[in-house]
């Protein structure tokens, strides 16, 4: 077995990968956006595909939910499969009133309630940040394609059902998206000298108690997928 959790051969992955949380979404992206794609992993049903987008070789693989799952896949992809550029394409919660369901948010950095980064950073506060060039390219691509994006600080939580007392603090500190992976993905990418960026669609508004149905999710992801693939062409 090449790594603990991935059964692909060396060379099966592109150096550039899109990573949704959900394996079904990985399959959706491969089927609808990639030419000549082939499935390269199904261990634990964490589906991975490699194909071509506008003649560029691109891989897509799900990373599961939470820092423990996403961080181990990212680590194995970088250190064994030579992946160098990672774009997480996920969903997130929102709390700011001007950020709406289906809006696209890009994580410039990610605060967290997880101890994952502290443990690895000798219990100091690690500033988990996106790769600048990828962020810049995503911003330019969004402008060029008339896709509205919010860019700012995320909060990565270990607990989907976040304690209510935290929500006002997140709002006060101008957090634009709440997810469960970005802070871990950014620190693992930094440790192994790869580039990473998280682009998310807002799937639920926590204060307004609104969410998009799993059926509606599919269509609202298309702008984010296009933005991510076009960004991947530039990095
Ligand atoms: N909280 C944490 N992670 C999430 C959320 C949320 O509201 N929505 C999608 N991922």
Coordinates of N, CA, C and O and ligand atoms in Angstrom, one line a residue, residues 91-93 157 160 178-180 203-204 206, ligand 1:
X91 N -18.0 23.7 1.6 CA -19.1 24.5 2.0 C -18.7 25.1 3.4 O -17.9 24.6 4.1
X92 N -19.4 26.2 3.7 CA -19.1 26.8 5.0 C -20.4 27.5 5.5 O -21.3 27.7 4.8
X93 N -20.4 27.7 6.8 CA -21.5 28.5 7.4 C -21.1 30.0 7.4 O -19.9 30.3 7.3
X157 N -13.6 25.0 12.9 CA -14.1 24.4 14.2 C -14.0 22.9 14.2 O -14.2 22.3 13.1
X160 N -19.2 20.9 14.5 CA -20.1 21.5 13.5 C -21.2 22.3 14.3 O -21.6 23.4 13.9
X178 N -17.3 29.8 8.3 CA -17.0 28.8 9.3 C -17.0 27.4 8.7 O -18.0 27.0 8.0
X179 N -15.8 26.8 8.8 CA -15.7 25.4 8.2 C -15.0 24.5 9.2 O -14.9 24.8 10.4
X180 N -14.6 23.3 8.8 CA -14.0 22.4 9.7 C -12.6 21.9 9.2 O -12.1 20.9 9.8
X203 N -23.3 27.4 2.7 CA -24.4 26.4 2.6 C -25.4 26.7 3.8 O -26.5 26.2 3.7
X204 N -25.0 27.4 4.8 CA -26.0 27.8 5.8 C -25.6 29.1 6.5 O -24.4 29.5 6.6
X206 N -25.9 30.9 9.9 CA -26.2 30.5 11.2 C -27.1 31.4 12.0 O -28.1 30.9 12.6
Ligands
LIG1 N1 -20.1 25.1 10.6 C1 -19.0 24.4 10.4 N2 -18.7 23.8 9.2 C2 -19.6 24.0 8.2 C3 -20.8 24.7 8.4 C4 -21.1 25.3 9.6 O1 -22.1 26.0 9.8 N3 -21.4 24.7 7.2 C5 -20.6 24.0 6.3 N4 -19.5 23.5 7.0

